[in-house]
Short mmCIF file of C-alpha atoms and ligand atoms in Angstrom, two decimals:
data_model
loop_
_atom_site.label_atom_id
_atom_site.label_comp_id
_atom_site.label_asym_id
_atom_site.label_seq_id
_atom_site.Cartn_x
_atom_site.Cartn_y
_atom_site.Cartn_z
CA MET A 1293 -3.55 6.32 24.32
CA LYS A 1294 -0.90 9.07 24.07
CA TRP A 1295 1.72 6.94 25.80
CA PHE A 1296 0.98 4.13 23.35
CA ALA A 1297 1.56 6.46 20.38
CA ARG A 1298 4.77 7.72 22.03
CA ILE A 1299 6.11 4.20 22.57
CA LYS A 1300 5.17 3.33 18.97
CA SER A 1301 6.99 6.35 17.57
CA GLU A 1302 10.05 5.61 19.74
CA LEU A 1303 10.09 1.99 18.55
CA ASN A 1304 9.68 3.14 14.94
CA LYS A 1305 12.93 5.04 15.30
CA ILE A 1306 14.78 1.74 15.65
CA SER A 1307 15.01 0.76 12.00
CA PHE A 1308 15.55 -2.93 12.77
CA LEU A 1309 12.11 -3.16 14.38
CA ARG A 1310 10.54 -1.69 11.23
CA SER A 1311 12.05 -4.29 8.90
CA ILE A 1312 9.74 -6.86 7.27
CA ARG A 1313 12.35 -9.48 8.09
CA PHE A 1314 11.97 -8.82 11.83
CA ARG A 1315 8.19 -8.63 11.66
CA MET A 1316 7.96 -11.83 9.64
CA SER A 1317 10.15 -13.62 12.21
CA VAL A 1318 7.98 -12.33 15.04
CA VAL A 1319 4.81 -13.54 13.31
CA ILE A 1320 6.25 -17.01 12.67
CA VAL A 1321 7.53 -17.28 16.26
CA LEU A 1322 4.17 -16.10 17.65
CA VAL A 1323 2.24 -18.62 15.53
CA GLY A 1324 4.70 -21.33 16.68
CA VAL A 1325 4.35 -20.36 20.38
CA ILE A 1326 0.55 -20.23 20.23
CA CYS A 1327 0.30 -23.60 18.43
CA CYS A 1328 2.76 -25.20 20.85
CA CYS A 1329 0.96 -23.84 23.95
CA VAL A 1330 -2.50 -24.83 22.67
CA MET A 1331 -1.25 -28.32 21.78
CA CYS A 1332 0.55 -28.91 25.10
CA PHE A 1333 -2.31 -27.54 27.18
CA GLY A 1334 -4.92 -29.51 25.17
CA ILE A 1335 -3.02 -32.80 25.34
CA LEU A 1336 -2.22 -32.47 29.07
CA GLN A 1337 -5.77 -31.53 30.01
CA SER A 1338 -7.31 -34.37 28.02
CA TYR A 1339 -4.77 -36.80 29.55
CA PHE A 1340 -5.70 -35.63 33.05
CA TYR A 1341 -9.47 -35.96 32.64
CA ARG A 1342 -9.11 -39.27 30.84
CA ALA A 1343 -6.96 -40.58 33.72
CA ILE A 1344 -9.63 -39.49 36.24
CA GLU A 1345 -12.29 -41.21 34.15
CA VAL A 1346 -10.29 -44.47 33.97
CA ARG A 1347 -9.54 -44.36 37.70
CA THR A 1348 -13.23 -43.77 38.50
CA GLY A 1349 -14.23 -46.72 36.29
CA ASP A 1350 -11.61 -48.97 37.95
CA ILE A 1351 -12.76 -48.12 41.45
CA GLN A 1352 -16.39 -48.52 40.53
CA ASN A 1353 -15.69 -52.06 39.23
CA GLN A 1354 -13.69 -52.98 42.28
CA MET A 1355 -16.37 -51.62 44.61
CA LYS A 1356 -19.05 -53.65 42.82
CA VAL A 1357 -16.99 -56.80 43.40
CA LEU A 1358 -16.55 -55.73 47.04
CA ALA A 1359 -20.31 -55.13 47.38
CA ASP A 1360 -20.90 -58.71 46.21
CA HIS A 1361 -18.35 -59.99 48.76
CA LEU A 1362 -20.07 -57.98 51.51
CA VAL A 1363 -23.34 -59.70 50.66
CA THR A 1364 -21.69 -63.12 50.39
CA TYR A 1365 -20.00 -62.78 53.79
CA ASN A 1366 -23.12 -61.17 55.33
CA TYR A 1367 -20.86 -58.28 56.35
CA LEU A 1368 -23.67 -55.83 57.04
CA GLN A 1369 -24.93 -58.02 59.90
CA ASN A 1370 -21.55 -59.26 61.06
CA PRO A 1371 -18.68 -56.91 60.09
CA SER A 1372 -15.94 -59.13 61.42
CA SER A 1373 -15.09 -61.08 58.29
CA ASP A 1374 -11.30 -61.19 58.08
CA VAL A 1375 -11.39 -61.76 54.34
CA VAL A 1376 -13.46 -58.66 53.68
CA ASN A 1377 -11.55 -56.55 56.19
CA ALA A 1378 -8.26 -57.56 54.57
CA GLU A 1379 -9.71 -56.75 51.20
CA LEU A 1380 -10.82 -53.30 52.45
CA GLU A 1381 -7.41 -52.53 53.98
CA GLN A 1382 -5.65 -53.62 50.81
CA PHE A 1383 -7.83 -51.37 48.68
CA SER A 1384 -7.38 -48.45 51.07
CA THR A 1385 -3.57 -48.72 50.95
CA LEU A 1386 -3.42 -49.29 47.22
CA TYR A 1387 -5.52 -46.28 46.29
CA GLU A 1388 -4.74 -44.05 49.26
CA GLY A 1389 -8.45 -44.06 49.86
CA ARG A 1390 -11.03 -44.31 52.56
CA VAL A 1391 -13.88 -46.81 52.43
CA ILE A 1392 -16.95 -46.39 54.63
CA ILE A 1393 -19.66 -49.01 54.75
CA ILE A 1394 -23.11 -47.83 55.83
CA ASN A 1395 -25.97 -50.18 56.70
CA ASP A 1396 -29.69 -49.58 56.06
CA ARG A 1397 -29.99 -47.61 59.35
CA PHE A 1398 -27.41 -45.05 58.01
CA THR A 1399 -24.92 -46.30 60.61
CA VAL A 1400 -21.25 -46.60 59.69
CA ILE A 1401 -20.29 -50.22 60.32
CA LYS A 1402 -16.82 -49.93 58.83
CA ASP A 1403 -14.47 -46.99 58.23
CA THR A 1404 -10.97 -47.82 57.03
CA TYR A 1405 -9.79 -44.57 58.71
CA HIS A 1406 -11.52 -45.65 61.97
CA LEU A 1407 -12.92 -42.13 62.44
CA SER A 1408 -16.64 -42.47 61.85
CA GLN A 1409 -17.29 -45.98 63.05
CA GLY A 1410 -20.75 -46.19 64.75
CA LYS A 1411 -21.72 -42.71 63.56
CA TYR A 1412 -24.59 -41.84 61.27
CA ILE A 1413 -24.14 -40.51 57.75
CA ILE A 1414 -27.26 -39.11 56.11
CA SER A 1415 -26.06 -37.16 53.08
CA GLU A 1416 -27.82 -36.52 49.76
CA GLU A 1417 -25.49 -38.95 47.94
CA VAL A 1418 -26.15 -41.72 50.49
CA ILE A 1419 -29.95 -41.27 50.28
CA ARG A 1420 -29.77 -41.27 46.44
CA CYS A 1421 -27.64 -44.45 46.64
CA PHE A 1422 -30.24 -46.19 48.81
CA LYS A 1423 -32.65 -45.50 45.97
CA GLY A 1424 -30.29 -47.50 43.71
CA GLU A 1425 -28.44 -44.54 42.13
CA SER A 1426 -24.64 -44.79 42.14
CA VAL A 1427 -22.98 -41.35 42.32
CA SER A 1428 -19.37 -40.44 41.49
CA ASN A 1429 -17.80 -37.04 41.70
CA TYR A 1430 -14.31 -35.54 41.23
CA ASP A 1431 -13.42 -32.82 43.72
CA ASP A 1432 -10.94 -30.61 41.88
CA ALA A 1433 -10.19 -28.37 44.86
CA ASN A 1434 -9.23 -31.18 47.25
CA LYS A 1435 -8.00 -33.57 44.54
CA TYR A 1436 -9.95 -36.71 45.26
CA ILE A 1437 -12.66 -38.85 43.68
CA GLU A 1438 -15.72 -39.54 45.79
CA MET A 1439 -18.36 -42.16 44.98
CA THR A 1440 -21.20 -44.18 46.44
CA ILE A 1441 -21.99 -47.77 45.47
CA PRO A 1442 -25.19 -49.57 46.60
CA ILE A 1443 -24.89 -52.96 48.28
CA GLN A 1444 -27.71 -54.89 46.69
CA ILE A 1445 -29.26 -58.12 47.98
CA ASN A 1446 -31.14 -60.26 45.56
CA SER A 1447 -34.49 -61.01 47.21
CA GLY A 1448 -36.66 -62.92 44.81
CA GLU A 1449 -37.59 -60.79 41.81
CA SER A 1450 -36.15 -57.42 42.79
CA ASN A 1451 -32.82 -56.18 44.13
CA GLN A 1452 -32.97 -54.49 47.51
CA VAL A 1453 -30.35 -51.94 48.66
CA ALA A 1454 -29.19 -53.09 52.06
CA GLY A 1455 -26.27 -50.70 52.47
CA VAL A 1456 -23.94 -48.21 50.79
CA ILE A 1457 -20.22 -48.15 50.20
CA LEU A 1458 -18.86 -44.61 50.40
CA VAL A 1459 -15.39 -44.29 48.82
CA SER A 1460 -13.05 -41.34 48.57
CA VAL A 1461 -9.80 -41.87 46.68
CA SER A 1462 -6.91 -39.49 46.31
CA THR A 1463 -5.85 -38.49 42.78
CA LYS A 1464 -2.34 -37.59 43.88
CA SER A 1465 -0.70 -40.22 41.66
CA ILE A 1466 -2.56 -38.85 38.61
CA GLU A 1467 -1.52 -35.35 39.67
CA ASN A 1468 2.11 -36.48 39.95
CA ASN A 1469 2.03 -38.04 36.50
CA TYR A 1470 0.42 -34.85 35.17
CA ASN A 1471 3.19 -32.72 36.70
CA ILE A 1472 5.92 -34.93 35.22
CA LEU A 1473 4.26 -34.74 31.80
CA ASN A 1474 3.86 -30.98 32.21
CA HIS A 1475 7.54 -30.62 32.97
CA ASN A 1476 8.46 -32.75 29.94
CA ALA A 1477 6.07 -30.77 27.74
CA LEU A 1478 7.74 -27.55 28.90
CA LEU A 1479 11.16 -28.93 27.98
CA ILE A 1480 9.95 -30.13 24.59
CA SER A 1481 8.21 -26.75 24.03
CA CYS A 1482 11.48 -24.95 24.76
CA LEU A 1483 13.27 -27.16 22.23
CA VAL A 1484 10.50 -26.66 19.64
CA MET A 1485 10.55 -22.89 20.24
CA THR A 1486 14.31 -22.75 19.70
CA GLY A 1487 13.74 -24.63 16.46
CA VAL A 1488 10.89 -22.31 15.49
CA ILE A 1489 13.05 -19.22 16.16
CA ILE A 1490 15.86 -20.61 14.01
CA VAL A 1491 13.39 -21.53 11.24
CA ALA A 1492 11.67 -18.11 11.51
CA VAL A 1493 14.95 -16.22 11.15
CA GLY A 1494 16.06 -18.48 8.30
CA VAL A 1495 12.73 -18.35 6.45
CA SER A 1496 12.35 -14.58 6.80
CA HIS A 1497 15.93 -14.10 5.63
CA PHE A 1498 15.38 -16.40 2.65
CA MET A 1499 11.99 -14.88 1.75
CA MET A 1500 13.34 -11.34 1.80
CA ARG A 1501 16.36 -12.08 -0.39
CA PRO A 1502 14.68 -10.97 -3.65
CA PHE A 1503 13.97 -7.58 -2.04
CA ASP A 1504 17.67 -7.29 -1.14
CA ARG A 1505 18.44 -8.01 -4.77
CA VAL A 1506 16.07 -5.23 -5.87
CA THR A 1507 17.95 -2.78 -3.62
CA LYS A 1508 21.31 -4.06 -4.85
CA GLU A 1509 20.30 -3.78 -8.50
CA ILE A 1510 18.94 -0.26 -8.00
CA ASN A 1511 22.20 0.73 -6.26
CA ASN A 1512 24.21 -0.79 -9.10
CA LEU A 1513 22.14 1.17 -11.59
CA LYS A 1514 22.64 4.31 -9.53
CA GLU A 1515 26.40 3.80 -9.45
CA GLY A 1516 26.38 3.01 -13.18
CA PHE A 1517 27.65 -0.58 -12.76
CA SER A 1518 24.73 -2.39 -14.35
CA GLU A 1519 22.59 -2.50 -17.46
CA GLU A 1520 19.68 -0.25 -18.27
CA ILE A 1521 16.86 -2.45 -16.96
CA ILE A 1522 16.49 -4.40 -13.70
CA THR A 1523 14.89 -7.85 -13.57
CA VAL A 1524 13.93 -9.52 -10.30
CA ASN A 1525 11.05 -11.83 -11.16
CA ASP A 1526 11.11 -14.06 -8.05
CA TYR A 1527 7.83 -12.68 -6.68
CA VAL A 1528 4.89 -10.89 -8.29
CA GLU A 1529 5.56 -8.08 -5.81
CA THR A 1530 9.23 -7.65 -6.75
CA GLU A 1531 8.24 -7.84 -10.42
CA LYS A 1532 5.73 -5.00 -9.88
CA ILE A 1533 8.25 -2.85 -7.97
CA VAL A 1534 10.93 -3.44 -10.57
CA THR A 1535 8.56 -2.71 -13.50
CA ALA A 1536 7.46 0.55 -11.86
CA PHE A 1537 11.08 1.44 -11.16
CA ASN A 1538 12.13 0.66 -14.75
CA GLN A 1539 9.35 2.87 -16.10
CA LEU A 1540 10.39 5.68 -13.77
CA TRP A 1541 14.03 5.21 -14.76
CA GLN A 1542 13.17 5.38 -18.48
CA ARG A 1543 11.10 8.50 -17.89
CA MET A 1544 13.91 10.13 -15.96
CA LYS A 1545 16.31 9.30 -18.77
CA VAL A 1546 13.99 10.83 -21.37
CA LEU A 1547 13.58 13.89 -19.14
CA ASP A 1548 17.32 14.12 -18.65
CA ASP A 1549 17.94 13.83 -22.39
CA SER A 1550 15.35 16.51 -23.16
CA ARG A 1551 16.79 18.72 -20.39
CA GLN A 1552 20.25 18.38 -21.93
CA ASP A 1553 18.85 19.13 -25.42
CA PHE A 1554 16.98 22.09 -24.01
CA VAL A 1555 20.04 23.49 -22.25
CA SER A 1556 22.19 23.15 -25.38
CA ASN A 1557 19.44 24.68 -27.55
CA VAL A 1558 18.95 27.57 -25.13
CA SER A 1559 22.66 28.29 -24.96
CA HIS A 1560 22.91 28.12 -28.73
CA GLU A 1561 19.89 30.38 -29.28
CA LEU A 1562 21.04 32.89 -26.67
CA LYS A 1563 24.56 32.91 -28.07
CA THR A 1564 23.47 33.75 -31.65
CA PRO A 1565 22.22 37.33 -31.00
CA MET A 1566 25.21 37.88 -28.66
CA THR A 1567 27.63 36.86 -31.41
CA SER A 1568 25.94 39.24 -33.86
CA ILE A 1569 26.07 42.06 -31.30
CA LYS A 1570 29.77 41.39 -30.67
CA VAL A 1571 30.59 41.29 -34.41
CA LEU A 1572 28.70 44.55 -35.00
CA ALA A 1573 30.25 46.28 -31.99
CA ASP A 1574 33.78 45.00 -32.86
CA SER A 1575 33.56 46.23 -36.42
CA LEU A 1576 32.53 49.67 -35.14
CA ASN A 1577 35.37 49.64 -32.63
CA THR A 1578 38.06 48.64 -35.08
CA GLN A 1579 37.13 51.21 -37.74
CA GLU A 1580 38.44 54.72 -37.54
CA ASP A 1581 36.19 57.70 -38.29
CA VAL A 1582 33.02 55.66 -38.91
CA PRO A 1583 30.39 57.80 -40.71
CA VAL A 1584 27.35 58.58 -38.59
CA GLU A 1585 24.98 56.74 -41.01
CA ILE A 1586 26.98 53.51 -40.68
CA TYR A 1587 27.07 53.99 -36.91
CA LYS A 1588 23.29 54.40 -36.84
CA GLU A 1589 22.73 51.41 -39.11
CA PHE A 1590 24.94 49.17 -36.95
CA MET A 1591 23.31 50.44 -33.77
CA THR A 1592 19.84 49.65 -35.24
CA ASP A 1593 21.04 46.11 -35.94
CA ILE A 1594 22.44 45.82 -32.42
CA VAL A 1595 19.09 46.99 -30.94
CA ALA A 1596 17.25 44.44 -33.14
CA GLU A 1597 19.53 41.66 -31.85
CA ILE A 1598 18.99 42.83 -28.26
CA ASP A 1599 15.20 42.75 -28.89
CA ARG A 1600 15.54 39.22 -30.25
CA GLU A 1601 17.53 38.15 -27.19
CA ASN A 1602 14.82 39.72 -25.05
CA ASP A 1603 12.07 37.84 -26.93
CA ILE A 1604 13.87 34.53 -26.43
CA ILE A 1605 14.32 35.18 -22.71
CA ASN A 1606 10.63 36.17 -22.29
CA ASP A 1607 9.46 33.09 -24.19
CA LEU A 1608 11.75 30.89 -22.13
CA LEU A 1609 10.36 32.36 -18.92
CA SER A 1610 6.78 31.67 -20.14
CA LEU A 1611 7.72 28.08 -20.92
CA VAL A 1612 9.40 27.53 -17.56
CA LYS A 1613 6.32 28.90 -15.79
CA LEU A 1614 4.07 26.60 -17.82
CA ASP A 1615 6.22 23.60 -16.96
CA LYS A 1616 5.35 24.12 -13.32
CA SER A 1617 2.25 22.46 -11.88
CA SER A 1618 -1.19 23.24 -13.29
CA SER A 1619 -2.17 24.79 -9.96
CA ASP A 1620 -0.44 27.92 -11.30
CA LEU A 1621 -3.35 28.40 -13.72
CA ASN A 1622 -5.72 31.16 -12.75
CA ILE A 1623 -8.96 29.53 -13.88
CA LEU A 1624 -12.04 31.75 -14.26
CA PRO A 1625 -15.09 31.77 -16.56
CA VAL A 1626 -14.00 33.73 -19.65
CA ASN A 1627 -15.92 34.93 -22.71
CA ILE A 1628 -13.84 33.38 -25.50
CA ASN A 1629 -15.46 35.60 -28.21
CA LYS A 1630 -14.32 38.71 -26.37
CA MET A 1631 -10.90 37.20 -25.78
CA VAL A 1632 -10.39 36.56 -29.53
CA GLU A 1633 -11.64 40.06 -30.37
CA GLY A 1634 -9.10 41.47 -27.87
CA ILE A 1635 -6.29 39.51 -29.58
CA PHE A 1636 -7.44 40.81 -33.00
CA LYS A 1637 -7.24 44.36 -31.70
CA LEU A 1638 -3.66 43.83 -30.53
CA LEU A 1639 -2.56 42.18 -33.79
CA LYS A 1640 -4.36 44.56 -36.13
CA PRO A 1641 -1.31 46.84 -36.61
CA LEU A 1642 0.94 43.86 -37.53
CA ALA A 1643 -1.74 42.48 -39.88
CA ASN A 1644 -2.07 45.87 -41.56
CA GLU A 1645 1.69 46.13 -41.94
CA LYS A 1646 1.83 42.67 -43.58
CA LYS A 1647 -1.34 43.36 -45.59
CA VAL A 1648 -3.12 40.33 -44.13
CA ASP A 1649 -6.90 40.32 -43.52
CA LEU A 1650 -8.12 39.14 -40.12
CA ILE A 1651 -11.50 37.35 -40.15
CA PHE A 1652 -13.36 36.16 -37.05
CA GLN A 1653 -16.32 33.80 -37.39
CA SER A 1654 -18.16 32.75 -34.28
CA HIS A 1655 -20.98 30.19 -34.34
CA ARG A 1656 -22.07 31.00 -30.81
CA GLU A 1657 -21.05 32.83 -27.71
CA VAL A 1658 -18.67 30.68 -25.70
CA ILE A 1659 -17.99 30.98 -21.98
CA ALA A 1660 -15.30 28.62 -20.72
CA GLU A 1661 -13.24 28.10 -17.58
CA VAL A 1662 -9.70 29.03 -18.62
CA ASP A 1663 -6.65 31.05 -17.60
CA GLU A 1664 -7.35 34.09 -19.77
CA ILE A 1665 -3.82 35.52 -19.85
CA LYS A 1666 -2.08 32.24 -20.69
CA LEU A 1667 -4.66 31.08 -23.24
CA SER A 1668 -4.71 34.55 -24.92
CA LEU A 1669 -0.94 34.31 -25.34
CA ALA A 1670 -1.26 30.82 -26.84
CA ILE A 1671 -3.99 31.81 -29.35
CA MET A 1672 -2.13 35.04 -30.12
CA ASN A 1673 0.94 32.94 -31.08
CA LEU A 1674 -1.18 31.00 -33.60
CA ILE A 1675 -2.76 34.11 -35.15
CA GLU A 1676 0.59 35.97 -35.16
CA ASN A 1677 2.21 33.00 -36.94
CA GLY A 1678 -0.63 33.07 -39.50
CA ILE A 1679 0.18 36.71 -40.17
CA LYS A 1680 3.98 36.29 -40.12
CA TYR A 1681 4.20 33.20 -42.34
CA ASN A 1682 1.82 34.49 -44.96
CA ARG A 1683 2.04 35.58 -48.61
CA GLU A 1684 2.92 39.13 -49.68
CA GLU A 1685 -0.41 39.82 -51.43
CA GLY A 1686 -3.98 38.72 -50.60
CA GLY A 1687 -3.17 36.97 -47.37
CA TRP A 1688 -5.80 36.23 -44.71
CA VAL A 1689 -6.06 34.60 -41.29
CA GLU A 1690 -9.42 33.27 -40.22
CA VAL A 1691 -10.44 32.27 -36.72
CA ILE A 1692 -13.56 30.10 -36.36
CA LEU A 1693 -15.04 29.57 -32.90
CA ASP A 1694 -17.58 26.85 -32.14
CA ALA A 1695 -18.62 24.72 -29.18
CA ASP A 1696 -20.61 21.66 -28.22
CA HIS A 1697 -21.89 20.79 -24.73
CA GLN A 1698 -18.42 19.69 -23.59
CA PHE A 1699 -15.70 21.47 -25.57
CA PHE A 1700 -15.05 24.67 -27.49
CA MET A 1701 -13.16 24.50 -30.78
CA LEU A 1702 -10.94 27.23 -32.19
CA GLU A 1703 -9.65 26.90 -35.71
CA VAL A 1704 -6.90 29.28 -36.84
CA SER A 1705 -6.35 28.97 -40.60
CA ASP A 1706 -4.38 31.01 -43.10
CA ASN A 1707 -3.55 30.94 -46.80
CA GLY A 1708 0.19 31.45 -46.14
CA ILE A 1709 3.31 29.46 -46.95
CA GLY A 1710 2.10 26.27 -45.21
CA ILE A 1711 4.17 23.61 -43.47
CA GLY A 1712 5.68 20.48 -45.05
CA GLU A 1713 4.57 17.04 -43.78
CA GLU A 1714 8.00 16.26 -42.23
CA ASP A 1715 8.12 19.63 -40.44
CA LYS A 1716 4.61 19.20 -39.03
CA LYS A 1717 5.99 16.43 -36.77
CA HIS A 1718 8.47 18.84 -35.17
CA ILE A 1719 6.94 22.31 -35.11
CA PHE A 1720 5.74 21.94 -31.50
CA GLU A 1721 9.30 21.19 -30.32
CA ARG A 1722 11.21 23.92 -28.55
CA PHE A 1723 13.37 26.07 -30.87
CA TYR A 1724 12.18 24.21 -33.98
CA ARG A 1725 11.83 26.53 -36.97
CA VAL A 1726 10.97 25.41 -40.49
CA ASP A 1727 13.69 26.34 -43.01
CA LYS A 1728 15.96 28.30 -40.69
CA SER A 1729 17.35 30.55 -43.40
CA HIS A 1730 13.87 31.64 -44.49
CA SER A 1731 12.59 31.91 -40.93
CA ARG A 1732 15.59 34.03 -40.04
CA GLU A 1733 14.11 36.82 -42.16
CA ILE A 1734 10.93 36.56 -40.11
CA ASN A 1735 11.37 37.34 -36.41
CA GLY A 1736 10.78 34.41 -34.11
CA THR A 1737 12.29 32.25 -31.42
CA GLY A 1738 10.91 28.80 -32.29
CA LEU A 1739 9.29 28.69 -28.85
CA GLY A 1740 5.82 30.08 -29.70
CA LEU A 1741 4.17 26.78 -30.67
CA ALA A 1742 5.84 24.95 -27.76
CA ILE A 1743 4.25 27.53 -25.42
CA THR A 1744 0.88 27.20 -27.18
CA ARG A 1745 0.88 23.40 -27.00
CA SER A 1746 1.95 23.40 -23.35
CA THR A 1747 -0.85 25.87 -22.46
CA VAL A 1748 -3.50 23.85 -24.32
CA LEU A 1749 -2.38 20.63 -22.61
CA LYS A 1750 -2.51 22.34 -19.19
CA HIS A 1751 -6.16 23.12 -19.98
CA ARG A 1752 -6.65 19.37 -20.70
CA GLY A 1753 -7.17 20.19 -24.38
CA SER A 1754 -5.61 19.13 -27.69
CA ILE A 1755 -3.99 20.88 -30.64
CA LYS A 1756 -3.58 19.62 -34.22
CA VAL A 1757 -1.99 21.04 -37.33
CA SER A 1758 -3.08 20.42 -40.94
CA GLY A 1759 -2.89 22.09 -44.35
CA GLU A 1760 -0.73 21.77 -47.46
CA GLU A 1761 2.68 23.31 -48.04
CA GLY A 1762 2.26 26.40 -50.27
CA GLU A 1763 -1.50 26.57 -49.66
CA GLY A 1764 -1.87 27.40 -45.99
CA THR A 1765 -1.99 26.07 -42.47
CA VAL A 1766 -4.80 25.15 -40.09
CA PHE A 1767 -4.34 24.86 -36.31
CA SER A 1768 -7.30 23.21 -34.53
CA VAL A 1769 -7.57 23.67 -30.79
CA LYS A 1770 -10.12 21.81 -28.62
CA ILE A 1771 -10.51 22.66 -24.92
CA PRO A 1772 -13.09 21.51 -22.30
CA LEU A 1773 -15.63 24.20 -21.35
CA SER A 1774 -15.29 23.26 -17.68
CA TYR A 1775 -11.79 22.95 -16.32
CA ILE A 1776 -10.87 19.39 -15.33
CA GLN A 1777 -8.64 19.30 -12.23
P1 LIG B 346 8.51 31.16 -34.24
O1 LIG B 346 8.86 32.03 -33.12
O2 LIG B 346 9.64 30.80 -35.11
O3 LIG B 346 7.30 31.61 -34.97
P2 LIG B 346 6.86 28.95 -33.45
O4 LIG B 346 7.11 27.90 -32.49
O5 LIG B 346 5.68 29.83 -33.27
O6 LIG B 346 8.19 29.80 -33.55
O7 LIG B 346 6.76 28.26 -34.86
C1 LIG B 346 7.68 27.27 -35.23
C2 LIG B 346 7.84 27.22 -36.70
O8 LIG B 346 6.67 26.69 -37.32
C3 LIG B 346 8.01 28.56 -37.31
O9 LIG B 346 9.38 28.96 -37.34
C4 LIG B 346 7.48 28.39 -38.72
O10 LIG B 346 8.50 27.90 -39.54
C5 LIG B 346 6.43 27.30 -38.57
N1 LIG B 346 5.07 27.89 -38.53
C6 LIG B 346 4.36 28.16 -37.45
N2 LIG B 346 3.13 28.62 -37.76
C7 LIG B 346 3.08 28.65 -39.11
C8 LIG B 346 2.08 29.04 -40.04
N3 LIG B 346 0.88 29.51 -39.70
N4 LIG B 346 2.37 28.92 -41.36
C9 LIG B 346 3.58 28.42 -41.74
N5 LIG B 346 4.56 28.04 -40.91
C10 LIG B 346 4.32 28.17 -39.60
#
C-alpha cells in the first residue's frame, strides 16, 4: 500500500488534479461512460438473444411444415421425392444449415451434407424426440442452432413418431449483424463521450463560478478595492463560507482597531513619565548652583517617575502574558482562604499607611483548581484598589468568600470613593482611569482591572462591579471550582 500512498502524494502535488472542477468533470465523464457502456452492452446482448430466439422459432415452423411434407410424400419409406429433396436443398442453402432425416430404425435416410447417409444416429436428443419431445439448443462456442423435430404420422386416435428431423443452422448472419451493430454502437459511444466530456467541462466550470467569485471578492477586499462585506449567495455553501469569512473579517478589524488603540495608549502612557523625567532633569541642568535640597527633591521625583514607568511596563508584560493561550495557566488545587490571607499579609502595610481596615469573612474553606500566582495578582489588584481609592478616615475593605457545589464567589467591597455609572462601563478597559486628575494623585497605571478581568476570564469565571459613587464599590468574582479546559 506504500506505493499507492506515494503515487497519491505525487498526484496531490499537481494542483490541477486537486481542483473540484477537475474532479467534478471526472465524475460526470465516468458516470457518462458507465451509463453508455451498460446501455450499449445491454441493448446489443438483448438484440442478439432475441435474434437467436426468432431464428429458432422460424426454423421450427419451417421444419414442422417439412415434417408434414415428409409424411405426405411418404419420404421415410421412399426418400426419392424430388419435391421434398428440392425443398431440403433450398432450406439448407438459405440457412447455411444441415438437415438430417432419421427413420424409426435410427438410420439416416437423408443428409443434406451427404456425410452420414445410411449411418445410425442414436443420441439423447434423437431418443427424446422419438418420445415426442422437440429439443432446440444454441451452441455458443460453435455458433449454430441445433434442433430435433419429430415426424408424426396420424394413426387413428394418437400421433405416432415415425422419424426425426435433425437440423443444425449457422448463426453467422446474426453474428455479422451483431458485429455491425457493435461497430456502430462504438462509434455512437465515441460521439456521446465527446459530448459528455464537453458537457462535463462546461458544467463543472459553470458550477464552480460562484467559488471563483468568492476568491475574487476576498482578493478585492484584501487589496482594498471593495466594500466591507462580501455577498455571494448563489449556493448555500458559498453563503456559509462568505458569512464565516465576513465574521472573521469583522473580528480582525475589531482586533486591529483595539491593537492600534492599545499601541497609541501604551506609547502615550510610557511617554508621560519620560516627559516628566526630561523636564525635571532639564531644569536641573539649566540651573547654576542648584541647592542640594532642590537637587534631592527633583531626584526623588525622577525616581518616582521611573518607578511609575516600571509599574506600567510590568503591568503591560502581565497583560501580554495573559493574552497568550490559556495553556500558560499553571492550574493546581489551591486553598483560596489561605491565598486571600496571604494577600492580606502583603497589603497590610499599605492598609495601615492609608488607615484602612482589612476584613476577611469566609463562609467555608474553599479548594479550587486555579493558577495561584495569576489569581493572587488579580485579587490583590481589587483589594489594593479598595485601599487606594478609599476615604481618609474610617475606611474599610471587606473580602467575603463563599462557594456552592460548582463555583466559589469572592466579593471585594469597600466604603471608598465609589465609581460613577458611566465610568463603570469602562473601568475594565486598558489604561482607563476615573477622573484622571484625581487618579494622578493616587499611583496607578489603569491596567490593574484589565489584568484582573483577563485572569478571571481565563479561569472561565466572571467579574461584576456595583456600588454607588461616594458610598463605595463592590467587585464580585465568580470562578468554577474545577478548571474547565
Ligand atoms: P489603576 O492602576 O489606576 O488603579 P485599575 O485598572 O486598577 O487601574 O483601575 C481603573 C480605575 O478604576 C482606577 O483608576 C480608579 O479610578 C477606578 N477604581 C478601581 N477600583 C476602584 C475602587 N475600589 N473604588 C473606586 N474606584 C476604583
